[in-house]
Amino acid sequence: MAAIYSGIHLKLKSAKTPWEDKLKLARFAWISHQCFLPNKEQVLLDWVSHALTGYYSKKLKFGGEIVEGLWSYLNDVLHSKKMQKLMEKGKIITIRFTIAQIINERISACSSEVPHKIDVSSLPMVLSCCQGILASPPFSIIYTSKSELLVDLLCKLCSLACGRLKSSEALHSAQLFDVLLLVFSQYLITQRQQSNQSRIFQQVCSSLLQPFLLLRHLLSSRCWVDEDEVSVRQHLSREINSKIQVALQTGLFHVDLLNSYREELLQSNDSQGKKPSFSKGLAAPTETILLKLADAAFFSSDLHSTIVSGSVPMLYRLAVESYCKDGNQLLCFHIFARFLDCLRFPKEKSGGDGTSVEWSHWLLALDQLLNLVFSNNIYNVSVDKIRCEGVQFARYSGVAEMLVTYPCPGTAAWFRCLRTLILLNHSIMEPSLDELVSLAWVDAEVEDPRVRRAQEALLSTLLETYTKLRQLPKVFKELLGIICRPAADELRQPILSIGLTGKLRQCLLEVTSSQIVDIWDLILESLEMQIDDLARSSDAALKVLTMSILLHAILFNMKTLDDKAPVPVIRNTQVLMEKMVRAAVVPLLRVGAGVDMGTSLWGVRVRSAGLILSNAWVEVDHMLRLNCVKYVSPAGQAGRAGTDSWNHSCLLPWVGLAEWKAVAQAPVPDGELSRHFLQLLSLQKMKRIMMEPGDKTETDLPSLRATAASVVSSGRAAVGSAGARGWDGELSTLNGETYGVAHWHLLTTNLPLLVPFLLPEEVTYLAEVVITYLLQKSTGEVGQDEGSLLSIPAMCQSLLSSELLPEIQPLHHAILLGLTQRVRGLTAAHSAELPTGLQLARSGPDEEHGGCSNWGLLFSPQDSSLLDAQSIFSTIKVFPLLTLPEERLDLLSQILDLLSTLRLDCLSNADHLQCFLLLVSLITTLKPSCEKSNISKYLQVLDKCYFLLTVLLTGANEKAVFRLAHAGNILEKVLAPLFLMSSELFPSLESPAWSELLHTLHCFLSNFIQKTVERKQSMCLNLEQIITFLSNSWEKAMAKEERKIVAEQLLVVALLTLSCVVRTALQQSEKSRHKSRALSPLLTQLTGLLGSVLQSHFDRGGLDQSFNVPCVTALLEAELCPREEQSDGTGEGRIPDKEGLKHSDLYQSICSQVLQHLAASAHDLEPLQKQLEFLQVFCSSPELCSDHNVKTGIPSILGAVKTMLAAPWMTSPFVRSLDSQLIGLLTCMSERCTDHQFYLLVKSITQGIEVVNLWKGRHPDVVSSLILTTILLKCSSRENTEKTLWFAVPQIITALLALCKKTALDEHLGCKITLLSLEALAVLIQQGEGMLTNPHHVTLAFDALLCIPLDQLKLDDYAGVFQAIHEVLFSIIQSQPKVLFNAAPTFLKCFNRLVLSVVHKGCQKAAGEKGMTMESKVILDCARLVERMYTHIAAKPEEFAMFSAFMVAEYINQLQKVTLNADVKKLLAAGVYHLLDLVTENDLRFLNASLHLGVREVFKELYGDYVRYHKSKRQGEEEYTA
């Protein structure tokens, strides 16, 4: 057959054979094993290469389909598995260089503006062929051996990719970018292999630099859309960008080119005067790069400036990374200077007041360049001045002059550039400081928040720098000079922002008091000059106001003088206080009082400035009086305050009464600042009156009341209309919109001062504001709070939840009263039918009881208030009539939420009673409608009512509730509505609101009944009454099925709670036989009622598994409790009653269900815990868990538990969560077993952990038996059963050792069995202290530890196994000291495996390696365990002292081989320090003599750190140790 096809080669060469047939023959020849050709693969590859070469060189002519077929054939050959196998076998097959040239030409043709149709259609195949060639090393040699071809290919691919990126169409060119990334990788390898760096530089500059920069710009600036290829957008673009930077750094800034850059840039700056040896063949590399950047022919005109501004910082960063070391900072500066010239900043900005796009790009580039200079410490002030004659300083000064000459305050980069220049050297900006303050601070118009943050950063740096230089007054001198210049002040923005004020506060705390005094004096001088020129000049008035706000900020944020302050500073301060009041405060107030304020904006500003300075002066004067005894106030002993609220003569005696009256009472439009500071002065007046020594006069109290009332009333309208507007706290932003917020902030921060002097009506107003805004906030009527700004809703919420509010009793009471009145207001439509508790407070204050309502009587401390409350409670009838619509229910729910925030546990007796009666009235009055949504909201209201009742029961005055009536009557009245409404509540049984209500009801009943039992007042009578009520409710509910279902659930919750509390009380009443005799019948009565209710519910299947098990558990505990008491009383074992358990069938049925459920699918944790607790109680009863009952006996329970533990969803954390329940169950089972039964139990468990089970594939049985073994070892049992267990311990240890060896050899068994075996081993050794008499049994544990391979484990398993081995070693060192004394070498051998493992895994990772965070966390935890074990070893010097030197040597030898992570090394070294405490002088000499040279150096370093950090500290501690 081979001979038949031997002529194919001739047919392929023949000109007569059609090209279609040639392609078919070539494909057949490639895939057929019957076609024989010598060196067939090479022949066919040469044929297709020759055909393509001939076509593109115009020697051969055929159609486009043939061309595409040839490219497809070449692609199939290059990517075929046959070719790959031949290459792997080492067969030599080559491809012609002309193919590389053709591929480059085709890619270039496709990247042209008008590509040929054939080139476009064949491009995917061309790219695939290129990929196949480069991916195969034998083929890629056609590119790597001729780097020109590879560079040309890279250039062409970049151009093609740029064309695709420029297009507005969706990008679907993942293949193109994959090939480009492959070519980049191949080029970087070739670039690193070449030795002629000058040649590489020329290649990169001439061919690649411009395409790279264009591609980088297009990748970073493209607006990616969802239609673009995901891999290109998310991964390939970043990878290509990274490759571009690596290629440019290696090609342009290689270390071998350093001398060329020095020759170009430093030839006139050689400080040594010696001519260095420069490289040959490369001249002016920087100039070459800059010429390429300046060449606009390659880039389009609209992209040139953008690309240059984006590329220059990147190129400079690469240069700095390569050369900024070994004293090359000056070279890096000169590169910076040349790159800066490349930016070519225009002489003027275009765009008028705005900023041109080109200018913004230049500024952004300059910002990045300056940041690189600063972050890499290129500019050293001293070196530049001494050695370089200030060349850098001159250049940076030129940059600063340019920035100031052409300011651009609308761009964040402009501010950042100025900030970096200040950080470099403040002297750079020193000559232009006044212009800087003017352009960047006073006259800057900044609206964009991002630009504003940059401005604040610049100004903060300016203040901080001059603070460190102790020249802060210089900045303020320039600032005041700018403010006082003639300018359009109306257009100026505020001088201070909240961020800048914070930085000013920090700076003022750092400077000396004398500098603050200088700043103060400067501002006063400027103020004095402006006041002289005031003369109805609105511009001068605004300047005065601006400087007043500035002085206010300085005085309020400076350090207060105390007695330790220097006397000259105190004297100067006193002089300034006098100067301030006489030169500024008094003139401004007098001018403000003497003008017509109704129409004069000038007068408003003057008056505001005067009041700001007045308040600042009073505050400072007050603080100086308190803190500095040497200070003498210029005001002297001012007279007492008058009763008029506007009279502030006691604060500023220089201002007359008439002037104060004129200032305070003049109508002022837009005078929010004036009003705000008048209120602050009023507060200062109140403080001054209250702090006056001696008794208060008759006028003091009226003055305080009048002043407090005026403060509260002055902003009522503004507070009401403020909404959720925000205020940043700055005076400059205080206006008509923010005045309400500022006024409310002033009130809430001074409530302890104001409230004691307010009338009830005014306190009620404050409470109404709080309630109104909080209700509007919850309904969304006031909008959302504006971030971190102050707003009235946020302040009201903070006030309501603060711990200060209960201390302000009048306001606390007013808020409570306002909320209760709103609750009653919701019931206005049915006032005639409401209970007395809801009607009384709606009557007027003088309608009953001689001018005081019944609720008013509740606030009297007399006994009559309690009598009135009792009468009100008695009139509340359980007769639900009121059905509220959903809107009112929502509002009622919100009011109850506010009540829960109000700290009801801090109420007074009267408020406590009022709130309790209100809640009871709501519960007994409300009724749901037939709609499900209404029922759900009704249940939510009830849930909150019961929650609030629970809070009241835990409050300080909970005893007041029990004085209203008997506990039984109270509970009956609270629970009765639920039973009456049971028919209406039936549709909501499946809703979450019903479940939440039952949970809240359980909490309420538990607290209420517990309080009833603890009070010991008619306890039995009350409990009997409660049980009777519940019994009657059950009987009434039996009449109707719907009512019965709801009542059952209510009764189950009530009876369960009641039985639990009574049972607990019965168990705690061992010393009180009378109490036991009284409670036992009640518990029996409860169990009978609870049993019948549960049985009825189970018969219908009404409760789910998660609810019925806790119910039956409680029933069983309640039924067993009297028997336990009886057995404890007789002193004998538990004796069952002759009648037996009343509900034993129910218990057996539930037990069967639980056992079936344990073996089912995955469970939630809480239900599973409840089921195990039921089994524990079930096993404690001999009547239920007997040998005769096969289905619910101990073997059946044990089997179900083993099945549950063997389930695949049973994880180790889940088992740990069930630990206490499993221990309790096994303990109970072991107590119930006979000796023979316990022997069989232990035998079944130990047989489950034998290794034969692994051979048979019973892995789940091994897992469950290991868990049960661990649990059984933790149980406390009788003496006989304990002996039985410990007789089986040798067998258990042997089985555990076999399991560890088997799992170590078999990786597919996983790590779970190993972990469980080690955990069981640790518990066995720990519990075996004093029981394990044979040391051999403990030494077997070492064999188990040594067989576990640590290095082969995955990271997730490694941490668990490491910790388990550590726990075994810790158990041995703590519990088996006798064994440890003889087995110390073996112990150390096991421990050294942990140390070596941590050392090897804790090595420093390579830069950029992924996944370091999780691994480092695990290794750190393991290193912490090693450190702890070192500490335990050092605490046993008798056993380990002789081995300490060898342990240190082992650690040092391993440490010398690797480079440890710093955190890991720190932990391990801290542990080894404890070992070195045991090392003697002879050991040290031995180590120094035996360790090798390199290891010895490591030991010396370690020992030096030990002496410095650990030994000295320990000796210091021993010095003070008795």
PDB file of C-alpha atoms in Angstrom, residues 1198 1201-1202 1205 1215 1219 1222-1223 1226-1227 1238 1241-1250 1253 1260-1277 1285-1286 1288-1297 1299 1313 1315-1325 1327-1328:
ATOM      1  CA  LEU A1198     -25.902   4.400  71.201  1.00  0.00           C
ATOM      2  CA  VAL A1201     -25.651   8.440  68.051  1.00  0.00           C
ATOM      3  CA  LYS A1202     -22.932   6.496  66.216  1.00  0.00           C
ATOM      4  CA  LEU A1205     -21.510  10.945  64.201  1.00  0.00           C
ATOM      5  CA  VAL A1215     -18.872  17.941  67.042  1.00  0.00           C
ATOM      6  CA  ASP A1219     -19.488  18.280  73.164  1.00  0.00           C
ATOM      7  CA  LEU A1222     -22.666  14.173  74.168  1.00  0.00           C
ATOM      8  CA  ILE A1223     -20.706  14.084  77.441  1.00  0.00           C
ATOM      9  CA  LEU A1226     -22.757   9.172  77.699  1.00  0.00           C
ATOM     10  CA  THR A1227     -22.353   9.980  81.401  1.00  0.00           C
ATOM     11  CA  PHE A1238     -20.918  -0.984  80.302  1.00  0.00           C
ATOM     12  CA  LEU A1241     -20.618  -0.607  75.464  1.00  0.00           C
ATOM     13  CA  VAL A1242     -16.861  -0.088  75.769  1.00  0.00           C
ATOM     14  CA  LYS A1243     -16.214  -3.173  73.702  1.00  0.00           C
ATOM     15  CA  SER A1244     -18.463  -1.984  70.870  1.00  0.00           C
ATOM     16  CA  ILE A1245     -16.676   1.353  70.803  1.00  0.00           C
ATOM     17  CA  THR A1246     -13.164  -0.108  70.906  1.00  0.00           C
ATOM     18  CA  GLN A1247     -13.990  -2.614  68.165  1.00  0.00           C
ATOM     19  CA  GLY A1248     -15.038   0.332  66.017  1.00  0.00           C
ATOM     20  CA  ILE A1249     -11.572   1.926  66.138  1.00  0.00           C
ATOM     21  CA  GLU A1250      -9.661  -1.178  65.067  1.00  0.00           C
ATOM     22  CA  ASN A1253     -12.469  -1.510  59.747  1.00  0.00           C
ATOM     23  CA  PRO A1260     -17.593   6.232  58.898  1.00  0.00           C
ATOM     24  CA  ASP A1261     -17.679   3.611  61.670  1.00  0.00           C
ATOM     25  CA  VAL A1262     -14.085   4.449  62.576  1.00  0.00           C
ATOM     26  CA  VAL A1263     -14.869   8.173  62.662  1.00  0.00           C
ATOM     27  CA  SER A1264     -17.916   7.763  64.934  1.00  0.00           C
ATOM     28  CA  SER A1265     -16.089   5.331  67.245  1.00  0.00           C
ATOM     29  CA  LEU A1266     -13.144   7.725  67.590  1.00  0.00           C
ATOM     30  CA  ILE A1267     -15.476  10.579  68.556  1.00  0.00           C
ATOM     31  CA  LEU A1268     -17.292   8.361  71.072  1.00  0.00           C
ATOM     32  CA  THR A1269     -13.962   7.206  72.507  1.00  0.00           C
ATOM     33  CA  THR A1270     -12.927  10.821  73.098  1.00  0.00           C
ATOM     34  CA  ILE A1271     -16.300  11.672  74.644  1.00  0.00           C
ATOM     35  CA  LEU A1272     -16.293   8.561  76.861  1.00  0.00           C
ATOM     36  CA  LEU A1273     -12.833   9.404  78.175  1.00  0.00           C
ATOM     37  CA  LYS A1274     -14.116  12.843  79.218  1.00  0.00           C
ATOM     38  CA  CYS A1275     -17.097  11.428  81.143  1.00  0.00           C
ATOM     39  CA  SER A1276     -17.134  11.098  84.909  1.00  0.00           C
ATOM     40  CA  SER A1277     -18.432   7.684  85.918  1.00  0.00           C
ATOM     41  CA  LEU A1285     -12.790   1.631  80.836  1.00  0.00           C
ATOM     42  CA  TRP A1286      -9.146   1.854  81.910  1.00  0.00           C
ATOM     43  CA  ALA A1288      -9.428  -1.299  77.829  1.00  0.00           C
ATOM     44  CA  VAL A1289      -6.975   1.624  77.503  1.00  0.00           C
ATOM     45  CA  PRO A1290      -3.982  -0.464  76.245  1.00  0.00           C
ATOM     46  CA  GLN A1291      -6.184  -1.823  73.486  1.00  0.00           C
ATOM     47  CA  ILE A1292      -7.361   1.732  72.655  1.00  0.00           C
ATOM     48  CA  ILE A1293      -3.806   3.097  72.472  1.00  0.00           C
ATOM     49  CA  THR A1294      -2.679   0.233  70.221  1.00  0.00           C
ATOM     50  CA  ALA A1295      -5.665   0.800  67.942  1.00  0.00           C
ATOM     51  CA  LEU A1296      -4.972   4.547  67.756  1.00  0.00           C
ATOM     52  CA  LEU A1297      -1.325   3.878  66.853  1.00  0.00           C
ATOM     53  CA  LEU A1299      -4.864   4.049  62.736  1.00  0.00           C
ATOM     54  CA  ILE A1313      -9.155  10.025  61.037  1.00  0.00           C
ATOM     55  CA  LEU A1315      -7.015  14.285  63.664  1.00  0.00           C
ATOM     56  CA  LEU A1316      -9.612  12.312  65.606  1.00  0.00           C
ATOM     57  CA  SER A1317      -7.020   9.703  66.613  1.00  0.00           C
ATOM     58  CA  LEU A1318      -4.645  12.359  67.924  1.00  0.00           C
ATOM     59  CA  GLU A1319      -7.474  14.127  69.765  1.00  0.00           C
ATOM     60  CA  ALA A1320      -8.491  10.869  71.447  1.00  0.00           C
ATOM     61  CA  LEU A1321      -4.849  10.198  72.311  1.00  0.00           C
ATOM     62  CA  ALA A1322      -4.445  13.632  73.906  1.00  0.00           C
ATOM     63  CA  VAL A1323      -7.601  13.233  76.004  1.00  0.00           C
ATOM     64  CA  LEU A1324      -6.597   9.717  77.051  1.00  0.00           C
ATOM     65  CA  ILE A1325      -3.184  10.858  78.258  1.00  0.00           C
ATOM     66  CA  GLN A1327      -7.362  11.889  81.781  1.00  0.00           C
ATOM     67  CA  GLY A1328      -4.941   9.082  82.519  1.00  0.00           C
TER      68      GLY A1328
END
